[in-house]
Amino acid sequence: MKSVLYINNDKIQILSIHNRAGRPVLKERVAISLDPGSIINGVIIRKEPIVEELAKRKGLLKGCRVAINSSNIFIKKMAYPKLTK
């Protein structure tokens, strides 16, 4: 069984997936709404409510992968000058 923890600005989602005959099957999906201002642009501001909710579901979090919404982060190309050794 594999789990993914996805965090964005307004909710936390946990997906628990296992393989059945080589095909992924969704075993459990949990969606937890967050208070406004708990997470702003991928930065956790108020961790207490998040930690409390995750502690209730710690069985799903063993070995999970974490994804934090970064849709508001832009990648900019940077030019570096030539440097000498």
mmCIF file of N, CA and C in Angstrom:
data_model
loop_
_atom_site.group_PDB
_atom_site.id
_atom_site.type_symbol
_atom_site.label_atom_id
_atom_site.label_comp_id
_atom_site.label_asym_id
_atom_site.label_seq_id
_atom_site.Cartn_x
_atom_site.Cartn_y
_atom_site.Cartn_z
ATOM 1 N N MET A 1 0.845 -1.167 0.000
ATOM 2 C CA MET A 1 0.000 0.000 0.000
ATOM 3 C C MET A 1 0.895 1.235 0.000
ATOM 4 N N LYS A 2 0.542 2.227 -0.810
ATOM 5 C CA LYS A 2 1.270 3.482 -0.867
ATOM 6 C C LYS A 2 0.296 4.605 -0.581
ATOM 7 N N SER A 3 0.816 5.652 0.055
ATOM 8 C CA SER A 3 -0.020 6.807 0.371
ATOM 9 C C SER A 3 0.646 8.074 -0.131
ATOM 10 N N VAL A 4 -0.197 9.033 -0.496
ATOM 11 C CA VAL A 4 0.268 10.351 -0.920
ATOM 12 C C VAL A 4 -0.462 11.376 -0.077
ATOM 13 N N LEU A 5 0.289 12.309 0.483
ATOM 14 C CA LEU A 5 -0.266 13.413 1.266
ATOM 15 C C LEU A 5 -0.102 14.666 0.427
ATOM 16 N N TYR A 6 -1.219 15.290 0.049
ATOM 17 C CA TYR A 6 -1.199 16.495 -0.776
ATOM 18 C C TYR A 6 -1.738 17.650 0.053
ATOM 19 N N ILE A 7 -0.961 18.723 0.115
ATOM 20 C CA ILE A 7 -1.347 19.893 0.897
ATOM 21 C C ILE A 7 -1.422 21.095 -0.030
ATOM 22 N N ASN A 8 -2.568 21.787 -0.026
ATOM 23 C CA ASN A 8 -2.658 23.058 -0.739
ATOM 24 C C ASN A 8 -3.237 24.115 0.189
ATOM 25 N N ASN A 9 -3.600 25.274 -0.338
ATOM 26 C CA ASN A 9 -3.977 26.405 0.519
ATOM 27 C C ASN A 9 -5.254 26.200 1.318
ATOM 28 N N ASP A 10 -6.159 25.333 0.870
ATOM 29 C CA ASP A 10 -7.432 25.211 1.580
ATOM 30 C C ASP A 10 -7.762 23.818 2.098
ATOM 31 N N LYS A 11 -6.965 22.803 1.740
ATOM 32 C CA LYS A 11 -7.269 21.462 2.255
ATOM 33 C C LYS A 11 -6.062 20.550 2.200
ATOM 34 N N ILE A 12 -6.178 19.466 2.943
ATOM 35 C CA ILE A 12 -5.196 18.378 2.941
ATOM 36 C C ILE A 12 -5.923 17.162 2.387
ATOM 37 N N GLN A 13 -5.259 16.432 1.504
ATOM 38 C CA GLN A 13 -5.844 15.204 0.976
ATOM 39 C C GLN A 13 -4.852 14.060 1.161
ATOM 40 N N ILE A 14 -5.376 12.921 1.563
ATOM 41 C CA ILE A 14 -4.560 11.718 1.707
ATOM 42 C C ILE A 14 -5.183 10.652 0.819
ATOM 43 N N LEU A 15 -4.374 10.098 -0.075
ATOM 44 C CA LEU A 15 -4.821 9.016 -0.939
ATOM 45 C C LEU A 15 -4.041 7.767 -0.583
ATOM 46 N N SER A 16 -4.753 6.695 -0.333
ATOM 47 C CA SER A 16 -4.122 5.415 -0.026
ATOM 48 C C SER A 16 -4.436 4.466 -1.178
ATOM 49 N N ILE A 17 -3.383 3.966 -1.821
ATOM 50 C CA ILE A 17 -3.537 3.154 -3.022
ATOM 51 C C ILE A 17 -2.797 1.826 -2.836
ATOM 52 N N HIS A 18 -3.387 0.747 -3.306
ATOM 53 C CA HIS A 18 -2.680 -0.529 -3.316
ATOM 54 C C HIS A 18 -2.838 -1.170 -4.691
ATOM 55 N N ASN A 19 -1.964 -2.107 -4.990
ATOM 56 C CA ASN A 19 -1.989 -2.788 -6.284
ATOM 57 C C ASN A 19 -2.824 -4.050 -6.195
ATOM 58 N N ARG A 20 -3.688 -4.207 -7.158
ATOM 59 C CA ARG A 20 -4.462 -5.433 -7.261
ATOM 60 C C ARG A 20 -4.264 -5.957 -8.687
ATOM 61 N N ALA A 21 -3.580 -7.053 -8.795
ATOM 62 C CA ALA A 21 -3.283 -7.657 -10.099
ATOM 63 C C ALA A 21 -2.552 -6.662 -11.004
ATOM 64 N N GLY A 22 -1.617 -5.898 -10.424
ATOM 65 C CA GLY A 22 -0.818 -4.968 -11.206
ATOM 66 C C GLY A 22 -1.507 -3.661 -11.546
ATOM 67 N N ARG A 23 -2.709 -3.449 -11.036
ATOM 68 C CA ARG A 23 -3.439 -2.212 -11.307
ATOM 69 C C ARG A 23 -3.640 -1.448 -10.000
ATOM 70 N N PRO A 24 -3.423 -0.127 -10.023
ATOM 71 C CA PRO A 24 -3.638 0.652 -8.804
ATOM 72 C C PRO A 24 -5.128 0.769 -8.476
ATOM 73 N N VAL A 25 -5.448 0.571 -7.208
ATOM 74 C CA VAL A 25 -6.824 0.662 -6.736
ATOM 75 C C VAL A 25 -6.851 1.620 -5.548
ATOM 76 N N LEU A 26 -7.743 2.590 -5.588
ATOM 77 C CA LEU A 26 -7.881 3.551 -4.500
ATOM 78 C C LEU A 26 -8.549 2.870 -3.316
ATOM 79 N N LYS A 27 -7.828 2.768 -2.217
ATOM 80 C CA LYS A 27 -8.358 2.111 -1.025
ATOM 81 C C LYS A 27 -9.083 3.116 -0.136
ATOM 82 N N GLU A 28 -8.485 4.298 0.037
ATOM 83 C CA GLU A 28 -9.090 5.295 0.922
ATOM 84 C C GLU A 28 -8.691 6.686 0.477
ATOM 85 N N ARG A 29 -9.642 7.632 0.571
ATOM 86 C CA ARG A 29 -9.384 9.035 0.276
ATOM 87 C C ARG A 29 -9.920 9.859 1.428
ATOM 88 N N VAL A 30 -9.053 10.718 1.969
ATOM 89 C CA VAL A 30 -9.440 11.591 3.077
ATOM 90 C C VAL A 30 -9.198 13.024 2.635
ATOM 91 N N ALA A 31 -10.195 13.880 2.815
ATOM 92 C CA ALA A 31 -10.054 15.306 2.513
ATOM 93 C C ALA A 31 -10.356 16.083 3.787
ATOM 94 N N ILE A 32 -9.419 16.930 4.195
ATOM 95 C CA ILE A 32 -9.553 17.717 5.421
ATOM 96 C C ILE A 32 -9.502 19.193 5.045
ATOM 97 N N SER A 33 -10.566 19.922 5.320
ATOM 98 C CA SER A 33 -10.585 21.356 5.036
ATOM 99 C C SER A 33 -9.767 22.104 6.077
ATOM 100 N N LEU A 34 -9.072 23.137 5.623
ATOM 101 C CA LEU A 34 -8.252 23.957 6.514
ATOM 102 C C LEU A 34 -8.866 25.331 6.692
ATOM 103 N N ASP A 35 -8.611 25.932 7.835
ATOM 104 C CA ASP A 35 -9.055 27.295 8.073
ATOM 105 C C ASP A 35 -8.302 28.243 7.148
ATOM 106 N N PRO A 36 -8.959 29.302 6.672
ATOM 107 C CA PRO A 36 -8.255 30.276 5.832
ATOM 108 C C PRO A 36 -7.024 30.822 6.548
ATOM 109 N N GLY A 37 -5.925 30.921 5.832
ATOM 110 C CA GLY A 37 -4.693 31.451 6.396
ATOM 111 C C GLY A 37 -3.784 30.404 7.022
ATOM 112 N N SER A 38 -4.203 29.133 7.017
ATOM 113 C CA SER A 38 -3.342 28.079 7.569
ATOM 114 C C SER A 38 -2.114 27.865 6.690
ATOM 115 N N ILE A 39 -2.331 27.935 5.379
ATOM 116 C CA ILE A 39 -1.241 27.796 4.418
ATOM 117 C C ILE A 39 -1.382 28.904 3.391
ATOM 118 N N ILE A 40 -0.313 29.623 3.164
ATOM 119 C CA ILE A 40 -0.326 30.696 2.178
ATOM 120 C C ILE A 40 0.823 30.459 1.205
ATOM 121 N N ASN A 41 0.476 30.279 -0.068
ATOM 122 C CA ASN A 41 1.457 30.057 -1.136
ATOM 123 C C ASN A 41 2.453 28.944 -0.814
ATOM 124 N N GLY A 42 1.968 27.851 -0.273
ATOM 125 C CA GLY A 42 2.824 26.705 0.009
ATOM 126 C C GLY A 42 3.599 26.796 1.310
ATOM 127 N N VAL A 43 3.386 27.875 2.086
ATOM 128 C CA VAL A 43 4.075 28.048 3.366
ATOM 129 C C VAL A 43 3.083 27.787 4.489
ATOM 130 N N ILE A 44 3.417 26.866 5.376
ATOM 131 C CA ILE A 44 2.531 26.537 6.496
ATOM 132 C C ILE A 44 2.647 27.635 7.540
ATOM 133 N N ILE A 45 1.540 28.330 7.791
ATOM 134 C CA ILE A 45 1.506 29.441 8.747
ATOM 135 C C ILE A 45 1.028 28.956 10.117
ATOM 136 N N ARG A 46 -0.057 28.206 10.132
ATOM 137 C CA ARG A 46 -0.612 27.682 11.388
ATOM 138 C C ARG A 46 -0.523 26.165 11.346
ATOM 139 N N LYS A 47 0.492 25.602 12.012
ATOM 140 C CA LYS A 47 0.720 24.160 11.927
ATOM 141 C C LYS A 47 -0.130 23.339 12.887
ATOM 142 N N GLU A 48 -0.600 23.920 13.975
ATOM 143 C CA GLU A 48 -1.312 23.142 15.005
ATOM 144 C C GLU A 48 -2.526 22.400 14.455
ATOM 145 N N PRO A 49 -3.444 23.067 13.712
ATOM 146 C CA PRO A 49 -4.597 22.311 13.209
ATOM 147 C C PRO A 49 -4.200 21.223 12.210
ATOM 148 N N ILE A 50 -3.147 21.464 11.457
ATOM 149 C CA ILE A 50 -2.688 20.480 10.484
ATOM 150 C C ILE A 50 -2.120 19.261 11.194
ATOM 151 N N VAL A 51 -1.289 19.490 12.199
ATOM 152 C CA VAL A 51 -0.681 18.388 12.957
ATOM 153 C C VAL A 51 -1.753 17.576 13.673
ATOM 154 N N GLU A 52 -2.757 18.240 14.241
ATOM 155 C CA GLU A 52 -3.837 17.529 14.937
ATOM 156 C C GLU A 52 -4.588 16.596 13.987
ATOM 157 N N GLU A 53 -4.922 17.095 12.808
ATOM 158 C CA GLU A 53 -5.664 16.285 11.849
ATOM 159 C C GLU A 53 -4.824 15.115 11.331
ATOM 160 N N LEU A 54 -3.537 15.360 11.088
ATOM 161 C CA LEU A 54 -2.673 14.286 10.595
ATOM 162 C C LEU A 54 -2.414 13.239 11.676
ATOM 163 N N ALA A 55 -2.356 13.661 12.935
ATOM 164 C CA ALA A 55 -2.132 12.714 14.036
ATOM 165 C C ALA A 55 -3.291 11.719 14.139
ATOM 166 N N LYS A 56 -4.502 12.154 13.807
ATOM 167 C CA LYS A 56 -5.658 11.271 13.855
ATOM 168 C C LYS A 56 -5.573 10.172 12.798
ATOM 169 N N ARG A 57 -4.808 10.439 11.737
ATOM 170 C CA ARG A 57 -4.729 9.508 10.617
ATOM 171 C C ARG A 57 -3.314 9.003 10.387
ATOM 172 N N LYS A 58 -2.554 8.856 11.442
ATOM 173 C CA LYS A 58 -1.142 8.508 11.303
ATOM 174 C C LYS A 58 -0.929 7.137 10.670
ATOM 175 N N GLY A 59 -1.906 6.259 10.752
ATOM 176 C CA GLY A 59 -1.786 4.948 10.119
ATOM 177 C C GLY A 59 -1.679 5.033 8.605
ATOM 178 N N LEU A 60 -2.300 6.039 8.018
ATOM 179 C CA LEU A 60 -2.241 6.222 6.568
ATOM 180 C C LEU A 60 -0.941 6.889 6.112
ATOM 181 N N LEU A 61 -0.208 7.476 7.036
ATOM 182 C CA LEU A 61 0.945 8.286 6.674
ATOM 183 C C LEU A 61 2.266 7.531 6.688
ATOM 184 N N LYS A 62 2.266 6.287 7.084
ATOM 185 C CA LYS A 62 3.516 5.530 7.153
ATOM 186 C C LYS A 62 4.080 5.345 5.742
ATOM 187 N N GLY A 63 5.272 5.870 5.521
ATOM 188 C CA GLY A 63 5.942 5.745 4.233
ATOM 189 C C GLY A 63 5.295 6.520 3.107
ATOM 190 N N CYS A 64 4.517 7.539 3.433
ATOM 191 C CA CYS A 64 3.821 8.274 2.376
ATOM 192 C C CYS A 64 4.732 9.306 1.715
ATOM 193 N N ARG A 65 4.316 9.747 0.562
ATOM 194 C CA ARG A 65 5.001 10.828 -0.146
ATOM 195 C C ARG A 65 4.209 12.101 0.084
ATOM 196 N N VAL A 66 4.914 13.209 0.200
ATOM 197 C CA VAL A 66 4.273 14.494 0.477
ATOM 198 C C VAL A 66 4.419 15.404 -0.729
ATOM 199 N N ALA A 67 3.302 16.029 -1.129
ATOM 200 C CA ALA A 67 3.318 17.024 -2.206
ATOM 201 C C ALA A 67 2.659 18.284 -1.668
ATOM 202 N N ILE A 68 3.365 19.396 -1.763
ATOM 203 C CA ILE A 68 2.816 20.687 -1.335
ATOM 204 C C ILE A 68 2.566 21.503 -2.582
ATOM 205 N N ASN A 69 1.363 22.072 -2.676
ATOM 206 C CA ASN A 69 0.989 22.861 -3.845
ATOM 207 C C ASN A 69 1.975 23.991 -4.047
ATOM 208 N N SER A 70 2.553 24.041 -5.226
ATOM 209 C CA SER A 70 3.496 25.111 -5.531
ATOM 210 C C SER A 70 3.088 25.821 -6.815
ATOM 211 N N SER A 71 1.797 25.862 -7.099
ATOM 212 C CA SER A 71 1.335 26.471 -8.344
ATOM 213 C C SER A 71 1.600 27.972 -8.385
ATOM 214 N N ASN A 72 1.806 28.579 -7.248
ATOM 215 C CA ASN A 72 2.063 30.018 -7.211
ATOM 216 C C ASN A 72 3.546 30.359 -7.267
ATOM 217 N N ILE A 73 4.386 29.356 -7.391
ATOM 218 C CA ILE A 73 5.818 29.580 -7.451
ATOM 219 C C ILE A 73 6.244 29.552 -8.911
ATOM 220 N N PHE A 74 6.926 30.580 -9.324
ATOM 221 C CA PHE A 74 7.379 30.667 -10.707
ATOM 222 C C PHE A 74 8.876 30.411 -10.772
ATOM 223 N N ILE A 75 9.288 29.723 -11.802
ATOM 224 C CA ILE A 75 10.712 29.451 -12.000
ATOM 225 C C ILE A 75 11.238 30.471 -12.998
ATOM 226 N N LYS A 76 12.272 31.166 -12.618
ATOM 227 C CA LYS A 76 12.856 32.178 -13.482
ATOM 228 C C LYS A 76 14.242 31.734 -13.905
ATOM 229 N N LYS A 77 14.529 31.954 -15.147
ATOM 230 C CA LYS A 77 15.851 31.614 -15.667
ATOM 231 C C LYS A 77 16.847 32.641 -15.161
ATOM 232 N N MET A 78 17.930 32.149 -14.639
ATOM 233 C CA MET A 78 18.965 33.046 -14.127
ATOM 234 C C MET A 78 20.209 32.905 -14.989
ATOM 235 N N ALA A 79 20.806 34.011 -15.292
ATOM 236 C CA ALA A 79 22.056 34.005 -16.074
ATOM 237 C C ALA A 79 23.207 34.253 -15.114
ATOM 238 N N TYR A 80 24.175 33.330 -15.105
ATOM 239 C CA TYR A 80 25.345 33.476 -14.250
ATOM 240 C C TYR A 80 26.506 33.959 -15.104
ATOM 241 N N PRO A 81 27.284 34.900 -14.581
ATOM 242 C CA PRO A 81 28.456 35.347 -15.347
ATOM 243 C C PRO A 81 29.519 34.252 -15.347
ATOM 244 N N LYS A 82 30.380 34.272 -16.329
ATOM 245 C CA LYS A 82 31.478 33.321 -16.378
ATOM 246 C C LYS A 82 32.400 33.570 -15.206
ATOM 247 N N LEU A 83 32.764 32.528 -14.517
ATOM 248 C CA LEU A 83 33.620 32.643 -13.353
ATOM 249 C C LEU A 83 34.958 31.979 -13.641
ATOM 250 N N THR A 84 35.996 32.540 -13.070
ATOM 251 C CA THR A 84 37.314 31.907 -13.189
ATOM 252 C C THR A 84 37.476 30.897 -12.062
ATOM 253 N N LYS A 85 38.417 29.984 -12.248
ATOM 254 C CA LYS A 85 38.651 28.975 -11.211
ATOM 255 C C LYS A 85 39.073 29.642 -9.935
#
